[in-house]
Amino acid sequence: MNAPRMFGRYAEVPVERMSAEQRSAHRALVEGPRGGVSGPYRAWLSNPALVQALPALDEYLNSERLSLSPAELEIAILAIAVRWKAAYVIGAHVPRAAEAGVPGAAIAAIVAGEQPELSDRRQRVVHDVAVGLAGGGVLARPLYDAAVEALGHGALADVTVVLGFYTAASFTVNVYDVPAP
């Protein structure tokens, strides 16, 4: 018998050994918009009810309906992943941030936990909201006011949900000690 495929310290269950619910969730991921099982979904498959609850949100966060630009999305993801020291998420999203047009120097600064130089006001606000919320507690009023002015409430809601989703992803890869890809 072959050794189990590992996702960090999580031993993945081979499809043929999955429960009927896990196989159904696996099939939905493979046949759905994701086109496969990747990232924290590899461990989340251990809870098929969770995996079945996530596709609509995951699809929204990766669609044109999201009110954030691809660069803003990647800035938020990197900022929260850096906060949680999630090497896998950081490693997966650095190339995506570059593809989305985030300048290399800004990516390097975010990954180093420093304030990036971003000429785009919305990008700066997204970064600052991510860092502010990751610090814990209520978002400071001046930053809240700047975020509402620059982004509006709809995009600010999107930022907070992106941060929550990628906090969950970061926690998952940290629980299973998944290294950078």
Short mmCIF file of N, CA and C in Angstrom, two decimals:
data_model
loop_
_atom_site.label_atom_id
_atom_site.label_comp_id
_atom_site.label_asym_id
_atom_site.label_seq_id
_atom_site.Cartn_x
_atom_site.Cartn_y
_atom_site.Cartn_z
N MET A 1 0.83 -1.18 0.00
CA MET A 1 0.00 0.00 0.00
C MET A 1 0.88 1.24 0.00
N ASN A 2 0.51 2.24 -0.79
CA ASN A 2 1.29 3.48 -0.88
C ASN A 2 1.12 4.31 0.38
N ALA A 3 2.14 5.09 0.70
CA ALA A 3 2.06 6.00 1.83
C ALA A 3 1.02 7.07 1.53
N PRO A 4 0.31 7.54 2.56
CA PRO A 4 -0.71 8.56 2.30
C PRO A 4 -0.08 9.85 1.80
N ARG A 5 -0.80 10.56 0.96
CA ARG A 5 -0.38 11.88 0.49
C ARG A 5 -0.53 12.84 1.66
N MET A 6 0.49 13.62 1.91
CA MET A 6 0.49 14.50 3.07
C MET A 6 0.24 15.95 2.67
N PHE A 7 -0.49 16.65 3.50
CA PHE A 7 -0.69 18.09 3.41
C PHE A 7 -0.18 18.61 4.74
N GLY A 8 1.12 18.93 4.78
CA GLY A 8 1.76 19.20 6.05
C GLY A 8 1.74 17.93 6.87
N ARG A 9 1.17 18.00 8.05
CA ARG A 9 1.09 16.80 8.88
C ARG A 9 -0.27 16.11 8.78
N TYR A 10 -1.10 16.55 7.86
CA TYR A 10 -2.40 15.92 7.65
C TYR A 10 -2.27 14.84 6.59
N ALA A 11 -2.62 13.62 6.94
CA ALA A 11 -2.59 12.50 5.99
C ALA A 11 -3.92 12.49 5.26
N GLU A 12 -3.88 12.78 3.97
CA GLU A 12 -5.10 12.83 3.18
C GLU A 12 -5.69 11.43 3.01
N VAL A 13 -6.99 11.38 3.00
CA VAL A 13 -7.69 10.11 2.79
C VAL A 13 -7.80 9.89 1.29
N PRO A 14 -7.33 8.76 0.78
CA PRO A 14 -7.49 8.50 -0.65
C PRO A 14 -8.97 8.44 -1.02
N VAL A 15 -9.30 8.90 -2.21
CA VAL A 15 -10.69 8.97 -2.65
C VAL A 15 -11.41 7.64 -2.44
N GLU A 16 -10.74 6.55 -2.75
CA GLU A 16 -11.39 5.24 -2.63
C GLU A 16 -11.69 4.86 -1.18
N ARG A 17 -11.06 5.54 -0.22
CA ARG A 17 -11.31 5.25 1.19
C ARG A 17 -12.17 6.31 1.88
N MET A 18 -12.62 7.31 1.11
CA MET A 18 -13.46 8.36 1.67
C MET A 18 -14.86 7.83 1.94
N SER A 19 -15.52 8.46 2.91
CA SER A 19 -16.93 8.15 3.15
C SER A 19 -17.73 8.66 1.94
N ALA A 20 -18.96 8.24 1.84
CA ALA A 20 -19.82 8.69 0.74
C ALA A 20 -19.95 10.21 0.76
N GLU A 21 -20.05 10.80 1.94
CA GLU A 21 -20.17 12.26 2.06
C GLU A 21 -18.89 12.95 1.60
N GLN A 22 -17.75 12.39 1.98
CA GLN A 22 -16.48 12.97 1.54
C GLN A 22 -16.32 12.86 0.03
N ARG A 23 -16.68 11.72 -0.55
CA ARG A 23 -16.59 11.55 -2.00
C ARG A 23 -17.49 12.56 -2.71
N SER A 24 -18.67 12.80 -2.18
CA SER A 24 -19.59 13.77 -2.77
C SER A 24 -18.98 15.18 -2.72
N ALA A 25 -18.41 15.54 -1.58
CA ALA A 25 -17.77 16.85 -1.44
C ALA A 25 -16.55 16.95 -2.36
N HIS A 26 -15.78 15.88 -2.44
CA HIS A 26 -14.61 15.84 -3.33
C HIS A 26 -15.05 16.04 -4.78
N ARG A 27 -16.07 15.31 -5.20
CA ARG A 27 -16.57 15.40 -6.57
C ARG A 27 -17.05 16.83 -6.86
N ALA A 28 -17.75 17.46 -5.90
CA ALA A 28 -18.22 18.83 -6.08
C ALA A 28 -17.06 19.80 -6.29
N LEU A 29 -15.97 19.60 -5.57
CA LEU A 29 -14.80 20.47 -5.75
C LEU A 29 -14.15 20.24 -7.12
N VAL A 30 -14.01 18.98 -7.50
CA VAL A 30 -13.35 18.64 -8.76
C VAL A 30 -14.19 19.09 -9.95
N GLU A 31 -15.48 18.91 -9.86
CA GLU A 31 -16.36 19.24 -10.99
C GLU A 31 -16.84 20.69 -10.96
N GLY A 32 -16.64 21.39 -9.86
CA GLY A 32 -17.11 22.76 -9.73
C GLY A 32 -16.09 23.77 -10.23
N PRO A 33 -16.33 25.05 -9.91
CA PRO A 33 -15.46 26.13 -10.38
C PRO A 33 -13.99 25.99 -9.94
N ARG A 34 -13.74 25.37 -8.80
CA ARG A 34 -12.35 25.20 -8.34
C ARG A 34 -11.59 24.27 -9.25
N GLY A 35 -12.27 23.28 -9.81
CA GLY A 35 -11.62 22.34 -10.72
C GLY A 35 -10.68 21.36 -10.04
N GLY A 36 -10.73 21.28 -8.73
CA GLY A 36 -9.86 20.37 -8.02
C GLY A 36 -9.87 20.64 -6.53
N VAL A 37 -9.06 19.88 -5.82
CA VAL A 37 -8.95 20.01 -4.38
C VAL A 37 -7.56 20.57 -4.09
N SER A 38 -7.52 21.79 -3.60
CA SER A 38 -6.22 22.41 -3.34
C SER A 38 -6.27 23.18 -2.03
N GLY A 39 -5.09 23.60 -1.59
CA GLY A 39 -4.99 24.41 -0.39
C GLY A 39 -5.68 23.76 0.80
N PRO A 40 -6.27 24.59 1.65
CA PRO A 40 -6.86 24.06 2.88
C PRO A 40 -8.03 23.11 2.62
N TYR A 41 -8.60 23.14 1.42
CA TYR A 41 -9.67 22.19 1.10
C TYR A 41 -9.19 20.75 1.26
N ARG A 42 -7.90 20.54 1.09
CA ARG A 42 -7.36 19.18 1.24
C ARG A 42 -7.62 18.65 2.64
N ALA A 43 -7.48 19.50 3.65
CA ALA A 43 -7.78 19.09 5.02
C ALA A 43 -9.26 19.25 5.34
N TRP A 44 -9.89 20.28 4.78
CA TRP A 44 -11.30 20.51 5.05
C TRP A 44 -12.17 19.35 4.57
N LEU A 45 -11.67 18.55 3.62
CA LEU A 45 -12.45 17.40 3.16
C LEU A 45 -12.72 16.40 4.29
N SER A 46 -11.98 16.49 5.38
CA SER A 46 -12.26 15.62 6.52
C SER A 46 -13.61 15.95 7.13
N ASN A 47 -14.15 17.12 6.79
CA ASN A 47 -15.46 17.55 7.25
C ASN A 47 -16.30 17.91 6.02
N PRO A 48 -16.93 16.93 5.39
CA PRO A 48 -17.64 17.19 4.14
C PRO A 48 -18.76 18.21 4.26
N ALA A 49 -19.40 18.31 5.41
CA ALA A 49 -20.46 19.33 5.57
C ALA A 49 -19.87 20.73 5.45
N LEU A 50 -18.68 20.92 5.98
CA LEU A 50 -18.00 22.21 5.85
C LEU A 50 -17.70 22.50 4.38
N VAL A 51 -17.13 21.52 3.70
CA VAL A 51 -16.76 21.71 2.29
C VAL A 51 -18.00 22.02 1.45
N GLN A 52 -19.11 21.40 1.77
CA GLN A 52 -20.34 21.65 1.02
C GLN A 52 -20.92 23.03 1.31
N ALA A 53 -20.56 23.62 2.46
CA ALA A 53 -21.06 24.95 2.81
C ALA A 53 -20.23 26.08 2.20
N LEU A 54 -19.02 25.81 1.77
CA LEU A 54 -18.10 26.86 1.34
C LEU A 54 -18.15 27.26 -0.14
N PRO A 55 -18.59 26.43 -1.05
CA PRO A 55 -18.43 26.78 -2.47
C PRO A 55 -19.04 28.12 -2.89
N ALA A 56 -20.19 28.47 -2.40
CA ALA A 56 -20.80 29.73 -2.83
C ALA A 56 -19.93 30.92 -2.41
N LEU A 57 -19.42 30.88 -1.19
CA LEU A 57 -18.55 31.97 -0.73
C LEU A 57 -17.23 31.97 -1.51
N ASP A 58 -16.63 30.81 -1.67
CA ASP A 58 -15.37 30.70 -2.41
C ASP A 58 -15.54 31.19 -3.85
N GLU A 59 -16.65 30.80 -4.46
CA GLU A 59 -16.91 31.24 -5.84
C GLU A 59 -17.07 32.75 -5.89
N TYR A 60 -17.80 33.32 -4.93
CA TYR A 60 -17.99 34.77 -4.89
C TYR A 60 -16.66 35.49 -4.73
N LEU A 61 -15.81 35.01 -3.82
CA LEU A 61 -14.53 35.67 -3.57
C LEU A 61 -13.59 35.61 -4.77
N ASN A 62 -13.86 34.69 -5.69
CA ASN A 62 -13.02 34.55 -6.87
C ASN A 62 -13.77 34.91 -8.15
N SER A 63 -14.77 35.77 -8.03
CA SER A 63 -15.57 36.14 -9.19
C SER A 63 -15.49 37.64 -9.46
N GLU A 64 -16.03 38.03 -10.58
CA GLU A 64 -16.10 39.45 -10.93
C GLU A 64 -17.16 40.18 -10.11
N ARG A 65 -17.98 39.44 -9.38
CA ARG A 65 -18.99 40.08 -8.51
C ARG A 65 -18.35 40.69 -7.28
N LEU A 66 -17.18 40.20 -6.88
CA LEU A 66 -16.46 40.78 -5.75
C LEU A 66 -16.15 42.23 -6.08
N SER A 67 -16.39 43.12 -5.14
CA SER A 67 -16.19 44.54 -5.41
C SER A 67 -14.75 45.01 -5.24
N LEU A 68 -13.83 44.08 -5.07
CA LEU A 68 -12.41 44.39 -4.98
C LEU A 68 -11.73 44.02 -6.28
N SER A 69 -10.73 44.79 -6.65
CA SER A 69 -9.92 44.43 -7.81
C SER A 69 -9.06 43.22 -7.45
N PRO A 70 -8.54 42.51 -8.45
CA PRO A 70 -7.63 41.40 -8.13
C PRO A 70 -6.45 41.83 -7.26
N ALA A 71 -5.90 43.01 -7.51
CA ALA A 71 -4.78 43.49 -6.70
C ALA A 71 -5.21 43.74 -5.26
N GLU A 72 -6.37 44.36 -5.08
CA GLU A 72 -6.87 44.61 -3.72
C GLU A 72 -7.11 43.30 -2.98
N LEU A 73 -7.68 42.32 -3.67
CA LEU A 73 -7.92 41.01 -3.07
C LEU A 73 -6.61 40.39 -2.59
N GLU A 74 -5.61 40.40 -3.44
CA GLU A 74 -4.33 39.77 -3.09
C GLU A 74 -3.62 40.53 -1.97
N ILE A 75 -3.75 41.83 -1.95
CA ILE A 75 -3.16 42.62 -0.86
C ILE A 75 -3.80 42.22 0.47
N ALA A 76 -5.12 42.10 0.48
CA ALA A 76 -5.81 41.69 1.71
C ALA A 76 -5.38 40.29 2.14
N ILE A 77 -5.32 39.37 1.19
CA ILE A 77 -4.93 37.99 1.51
C ILE A 77 -3.51 37.94 2.08
N LEU A 78 -2.59 38.62 1.41
CA LEU A 78 -1.21 38.59 1.91
C LEU A 78 -1.09 39.23 3.28
N ALA A 79 -1.77 40.35 3.49
CA ALA A 79 -1.66 41.03 4.79
C ALA A 79 -2.17 40.15 5.92
N ILE A 80 -3.28 39.45 5.70
CA ILE A 80 -3.80 38.61 6.79
C ILE A 80 -2.97 37.34 6.95
N ALA A 81 -2.50 36.78 5.85
CA ALA A 81 -1.66 35.58 5.94
C ALA A 81 -0.35 35.89 6.66
N VAL A 82 0.21 37.07 6.42
CA VAL A 82 1.43 37.48 7.11
C VAL A 82 1.15 37.61 8.61
N ARG A 83 0.00 38.17 8.96
CA ARG A 83 -0.35 38.32 10.37
C ARG A 83 -0.35 36.97 11.08
N TRP A 84 -0.86 35.95 10.38
CA TRP A 84 -0.96 34.63 10.99
C TRP A 84 0.24 33.74 10.67
N LYS A 85 1.23 34.31 9.99
CA LYS A 85 2.46 33.57 9.65
C LYS A 85 2.15 32.27 8.92
N ALA A 86 1.22 32.34 7.98
CA ALA A 86 0.77 31.19 7.22
C ALA A 86 1.61 31.04 5.95
N ALA A 87 2.71 30.34 6.07
CA ALA A 87 3.68 30.22 4.96
C ALA A 87 3.04 29.70 3.69
N TYR A 88 2.15 28.72 3.81
CA TYR A 88 1.52 28.15 2.62
C TYR A 88 0.69 29.20 1.88
N VAL A 89 -0.13 29.95 2.62
CA VAL A 89 -0.98 30.98 1.99
C VAL A 89 -0.11 32.08 1.39
N ILE A 90 0.91 32.49 2.11
CA ILE A 90 1.80 33.53 1.59
C ILE A 90 2.46 33.04 0.31
N GLY A 91 3.02 31.84 0.34
CA GLY A 91 3.69 31.30 -0.84
C GLY A 91 2.77 31.13 -2.03
N ALA A 92 1.52 30.77 -1.78
CA ALA A 92 0.56 30.59 -2.87
C ALA A 92 0.11 31.93 -3.45
N HIS A 93 0.10 32.98 -2.64
CA HIS A 93 -0.48 34.25 -3.10
C HIS A 93 0.53 35.31 -3.52
N VAL A 94 1.80 35.14 -3.22
CA VAL A 94 2.80 36.09 -3.74
C VAL A 94 2.77 36.11 -5.26
N PRO A 95 2.81 34.96 -5.95
CA PRO A 95 2.75 35.02 -7.42
C PRO A 95 1.42 35.58 -7.93
N ARG A 96 0.34 35.29 -7.24
CA ARG A 96 -0.97 35.82 -7.65
C ARG A 96 -1.01 37.33 -7.50
N ALA A 97 -0.39 37.85 -6.44
CA ALA A 97 -0.34 39.30 -6.26
C ALA A 97 0.45 39.95 -7.40
N ALA A 98 1.55 39.33 -7.77
CA ALA A 98 2.34 39.87 -8.89
C ALA A 98 1.54 39.83 -10.19
N GLU A 99 0.84 38.72 -10.43
CA GLU A 99 0.00 38.60 -11.63
C GLU A 99 -1.12 39.64 -11.63
N ALA A 100 -1.59 40.02 -10.44
CA ALA A 100 -2.67 41.00 -10.32
C ALA A 100 -2.16 42.43 -10.45
N GLY A 101 -0.85 42.59 -10.57
CA GLY A 101 -0.29 43.92 -10.78
C GLY A 101 0.21 44.63 -9.54
N VAL A 102 0.29 43.93 -8.41
CA VAL A 102 0.85 44.55 -7.21
C VAL A 102 2.35 44.66 -7.42
N PRO A 103 2.93 45.85 -7.26
CA PRO A 103 4.37 46.01 -7.48
C PRO A 103 5.20 45.10 -6.58
N GLY A 104 6.29 44.58 -7.11
CA GLY A 104 7.15 43.68 -6.37
C GLY A 104 7.62 44.25 -5.05
N ALA A 105 7.97 45.53 -5.02
CA ALA A 105 8.44 46.15 -3.78
C ALA A 105 7.32 46.19 -2.74
N ALA A 106 6.09 46.40 -3.18
CA ALA A 106 4.96 46.41 -2.26
C ALA A 106 4.71 45.00 -1.72
N ILE A 107 4.80 44.00 -2.59
CA ILE A 107 4.63 42.61 -2.14
C ILE A 107 5.69 42.28 -1.09
N ALA A 108 6.93 42.64 -1.37
CA ALA A 108 8.02 42.36 -0.43
C ALA A 108 7.78 43.05 0.91
N ALA A 109 7.30 44.28 0.88
CA ALA A 109 7.03 45.00 2.13
C ALA A 109 5.91 44.33 2.91
N ILE A 110 4.84 43.95 2.23
CA ILE A 110 3.72 43.29 2.92
C ILE A 110 4.20 42.00 3.56
N VAL A 111 4.95 41.19 2.81
CA VAL A 111 5.44 39.91 3.33
C VAL A 111 6.38 40.13 4.52
N ALA A 112 7.10 41.25 4.52
CA ALA A 112 8.00 41.56 5.63
C ALA A 112 7.25 42.19 6.82
N GLY A 113 5.94 42.41 6.65
CA GLY A 113 5.16 43.02 7.72
C GLY A 113 5.35 44.52 7.81
N GLU A 114 5.80 45.11 6.72
CA GLU A 114 6.06 46.56 6.68
C GLU A 114 4.96 47.26 5.89
N GLN A 115 4.92 48.57 6.01
CA GLN A 115 3.95 49.38 5.27
C GLN A 115 4.41 49.47 3.81
N PRO A 116 3.61 48.96 2.88
CA PRO A 116 4.01 49.04 1.47
C PRO A 116 3.75 50.43 0.90
N GLU A 117 4.53 50.79 -0.09
CA GLU A 117 4.26 52.03 -0.83
C GLU A 117 3.33 51.66 -1.96
N LEU A 118 2.08 52.10 -1.82
CA LEU A 118 1.07 51.82 -2.82
C LEU A 118 0.50 53.17 -3.31
N SER A 119 0.57 53.41 -4.60
CA SER A 119 0.08 54.68 -5.14
C SER A 119 -1.44 54.71 -5.21
N ASP A 120 -2.08 53.57 -5.27
CA ASP A 120 -3.52 53.49 -5.38
C ASP A 120 -4.14 53.59 -3.98
N ARG A 121 -5.03 54.57 -3.80
CA ARG A 121 -5.64 54.83 -2.49
C ARG A 121 -6.43 53.62 -1.99
N ARG A 122 -7.22 53.02 -2.85
CA ARG A 122 -8.01 51.86 -2.43
C ARG A 122 -7.11 50.73 -1.95
N GLN A 123 -6.02 50.48 -2.66
CA GLN A 123 -5.09 49.43 -2.25
C GLN A 123 -4.49 49.73 -0.88
N ARG A 124 -4.13 51.00 -0.66
CA ARG A 124 -3.57 51.39 0.65
C ARG A 124 -4.59 51.15 1.76
N VAL A 125 -5.83 51.54 1.51
CA VAL A 125 -6.87 51.38 2.52
C VAL A 125 -7.14 49.90 2.79
N VAL A 126 -7.20 49.09 1.74
CA VAL A 126 -7.41 47.65 1.93
C VAL A 126 -6.30 47.08 2.82
N HIS A 127 -5.07 47.43 2.52
CA HIS A 127 -3.95 46.96 3.33
C HIS A 127 -4.09 47.42 4.78
N ASP A 128 -4.38 48.69 4.96
CA ASP A 128 -4.44 49.24 6.30
C ASP A 128 -5.61 48.66 7.11
N VAL A 129 -6.74 48.40 6.45
CA VAL A 129 -7.86 47.76 7.13
C VAL A 129 -7.46 46.34 7.56
N ALA A 130 -6.80 45.61 6.67
CA ALA A 130 -6.37 44.25 7.01
C ALA A 130 -5.44 44.26 8.21
N VAL A 131 -4.47 45.14 8.20
CA VAL A 131 -3.52 45.21 9.31
C VAL A 131 -4.22 45.68 10.58
N GLY A 132 -5.12 46.67 10.44
CA GLY A 132 -5.84 47.17 11.60
C GLY A 132 -6.71 46.10 12.25
N LEU A 133 -7.45 45.37 11.45
CA LEU A 133 -8.29 44.31 12.01
C LEU A 133 -7.47 43.15 12.55
N ALA A 134 -6.38 42.84 11.89
CA ALA A 134 -5.52 41.75 12.35
C ALA A 134 -4.88 42.08 13.70
N GLY A 135 -4.79 43.36 14.00
CA GLY A 135 -4.24 43.77 15.29
C GLY A 135 -5.20 43.54 16.44
N GLY A 136 -6.46 43.28 16.11
CA GLY A 136 -7.46 42.98 17.13
C GLY A 136 -8.27 44.20 17.52
N GLY A 137 -9.48 43.95 17.91
CA GLY A 137 -10.35 45.02 18.39
C GLY A 137 -11.07 45.76 17.28
N VAL A 138 -11.68 46.86 17.66
CA VAL A 138 -12.47 47.69 16.76
C VAL A 138 -11.53 48.48 15.85
N LEU A 139 -11.89 48.56 14.58
CA LEU A 139 -11.11 49.35 13.62
C LEU A 139 -11.13 50.81 14.06
N ALA A 140 -9.97 51.43 14.09
CA ALA A 140 -9.86 52.83 14.51
C ALA A 140 -10.76 53.71 13.65
N ARG A 141 -11.42 54.67 14.26
CA ARG A 141 -12.40 55.52 13.57
C ARG A 141 -11.81 56.23 12.35
N PRO A 142 -10.61 56.81 12.43
CA PRO A 142 -10.08 57.48 11.23
C PRO A 142 -9.89 56.50 10.06
N LEU A 143 -9.45 55.28 10.35
CA LEU A 143 -9.28 54.28 9.30
C LEU A 143 -10.63 53.82 8.77
N TYR A 144 -11.59 53.64 9.65
CA TYR A 144 -12.94 53.29 9.24
C TYR A 144 -13.48 54.36 8.29
N ASP A 145 -13.36 55.63 8.68
CA ASP A 145 -13.86 56.73 7.84
C ASP A 145 -13.16 56.74 6.49
N ALA A 146 -11.85 56.53 6.48
CA ALA A 146 -11.10 56.50 5.21
C ALA A 146 -11.55 55.32 4.36
N ALA A 147 -11.82 54.19 4.99
CA ALA A 147 -12.25 53.00 4.25
C ALA A 147 -13.63 53.21 3.63
N VAL A 148 -14.55 53.77 4.39
CA VAL A 148 -15.89 54.02 3.85
C VAL A 148 -15.81 55.00 2.69
N GLU A 149 -14.99 56.03 2.83
CA GLU A 149 -14.85 57.02 1.77
C GLU A 149 -14.21 56.42 0.52
N ALA A 150 -13.16 55.64 0.70
CA ALA A 150 -12.42 55.10 -0.46
C ALA A 150 -13.11 53.89 -1.08
N LEU A 151 -13.71 53.05 -0.26
CA LEU A 151 -14.24 51.78 -0.74
C LEU A 151 -15.76 51.73 -0.80
N GLY A 152 -16.42 52.41 0.12
CA GLY A 152 -17.86 52.25 0.29
C GLY A 152 -18.12 51.04 1.17
N HIS A 153 -19.34 50.95 1.66
CA HIS A 153 -19.67 49.88 2.60
C HIS A 153 -19.65 48.50 1.94
N GLY A 154 -20.06 48.41 0.68
CA GLY A 154 -20.06 47.11 0.00
C GLY A 154 -18.68 46.51 -0.10
N ALA A 155 -17.72 47.30 -0.57
CA ALA A 155 -16.34 46.80 -0.70
C ALA A 155 -15.71 46.58 0.67
N LEU A 156 -16.06 47.41 1.65
CA LEU A 156 -15.54 47.20 3.00
C LEU A 156 -16.06 45.88 3.56
N ALA A 157 -17.31 45.56 3.29
CA ALA A 157 -17.84 44.26 3.71
C ALA A 157 -17.07 43.13 3.02
N ASP A 158 -16.77 43.30 1.73
CA ASP A 158 -15.99 42.29 1.02
C ASP A 158 -14.62 42.11 1.65
N VAL A 159 -13.97 43.20 2.01
CA VAL A 159 -12.65 43.11 2.64
C VAL A 159 -12.74 42.29 3.92
N THR A 160 -13.74 42.57 4.75
CA THR A 160 -13.82 41.86 6.02
C THR A 160 -14.08 40.37 5.82
N VAL A 161 -14.89 40.01 4.82
CA VAL A 161 -15.15 38.59 4.58
C VAL A 161 -13.92 37.90 4.00
N VAL A 162 -13.21 38.57 3.10
CA VAL A 162 -11.95 38.01 2.58
C VAL A 162 -11.00 37.74 3.75
N LEU A 163 -10.89 38.69 4.66
CA LEU A 163 -9.99 38.52 5.80
C LEU A 163 -10.43 37.35 6.68
N GLY A 164 -11.73 37.19 6.87
CA GLY A 164 -12.22 36.07 7.66
C GLY A 164 -11.96 34.73 6.99
N PHE A 165 -12.24 34.66 5.69
CA PHE A 165 -12.04 33.41 4.95
C PHE A 165 -10.56 33.02 4.96
N TYR A 166 -9.69 33.99 4.71
CA TYR A 166 -8.26 33.66 4.67
C TYR A 166 -7.64 33.54 6.06
N THR A 167 -8.31 34.04 7.08
CA THR A 167 -7.90 33.71 8.45
C THR A 167 -8.16 32.22 8.68
N ALA A 168 -9.34 31.76 8.27
CA ALA A 168 -9.65 30.33 8.40
C ALA A 168 -8.66 29.48 7.61
N ALA A 169 -8.36 29.90 6.38
CA ALA A 169 -7.38 29.17 5.57
C ALA A 169 -6.01 29.17 6.25
N SER A 170 -5.61 30.33 6.77
CA SER A 170 -4.32 30.43 7.45
C SER A 170 -4.27 29.57 8.70
N PHE A 171 -5.32 29.60 9.47
CA PHE A 171 -5.36 28.76 10.67
C PHE A 171 -5.26 27.29 10.30
N THR A 172 -5.96 26.91 9.24
CA THR A 172 -5.95 25.50 8.81
C THR A 172 -4.55 25.06 8.44
N VAL A 173 -3.86 25.84 7.60
CA VAL A 173 -2.52 25.42 7.20
C VAL A 173 -1.54 25.49 8.35
N ASN A 174 -1.80 26.35 9.33
CA ASN A 174 -0.93 26.40 10.50
C ASN A 174 -1.19 25.22 11.44
N VAL A 175 -2.44 24.80 11.59
CA VAL A 175 -2.75 23.62 12.40
C VAL A 175 -2.01 22.42 11.85
N TYR A 176 -2.02 22.30 10.53
CA TYR A 176 -1.41 21.12 9.89
C TYR A 176 0.05 21.37 9.48
N ASP A 177 0.60 22.53 9.88
CA ASP A 177 2.01 22.83 9.64
C ASP A 177 2.39 22.62 8.18
N VAL A 178 1.62 23.26 7.29
CA VAL A 178 1.84 23.11 5.86
C VAL A 178 2.87 24.14 5.41
N PRO A 179 3.97 23.71 4.82
CA PRO A 179 5.00 24.65 4.38
C PRO A 179 4.57 25.40 3.12
N ALA A 180 5.31 26.41 2.78
CA ALA A 180 5.06 27.16 1.54
C ALA A 180 5.15 26.23 0.35
N PRO A 181 4.30 26.46 -0.65
CA PRO A 181 4.35 25.59 -1.84
C PRO A 181 5.64 25.81 -2.62
#
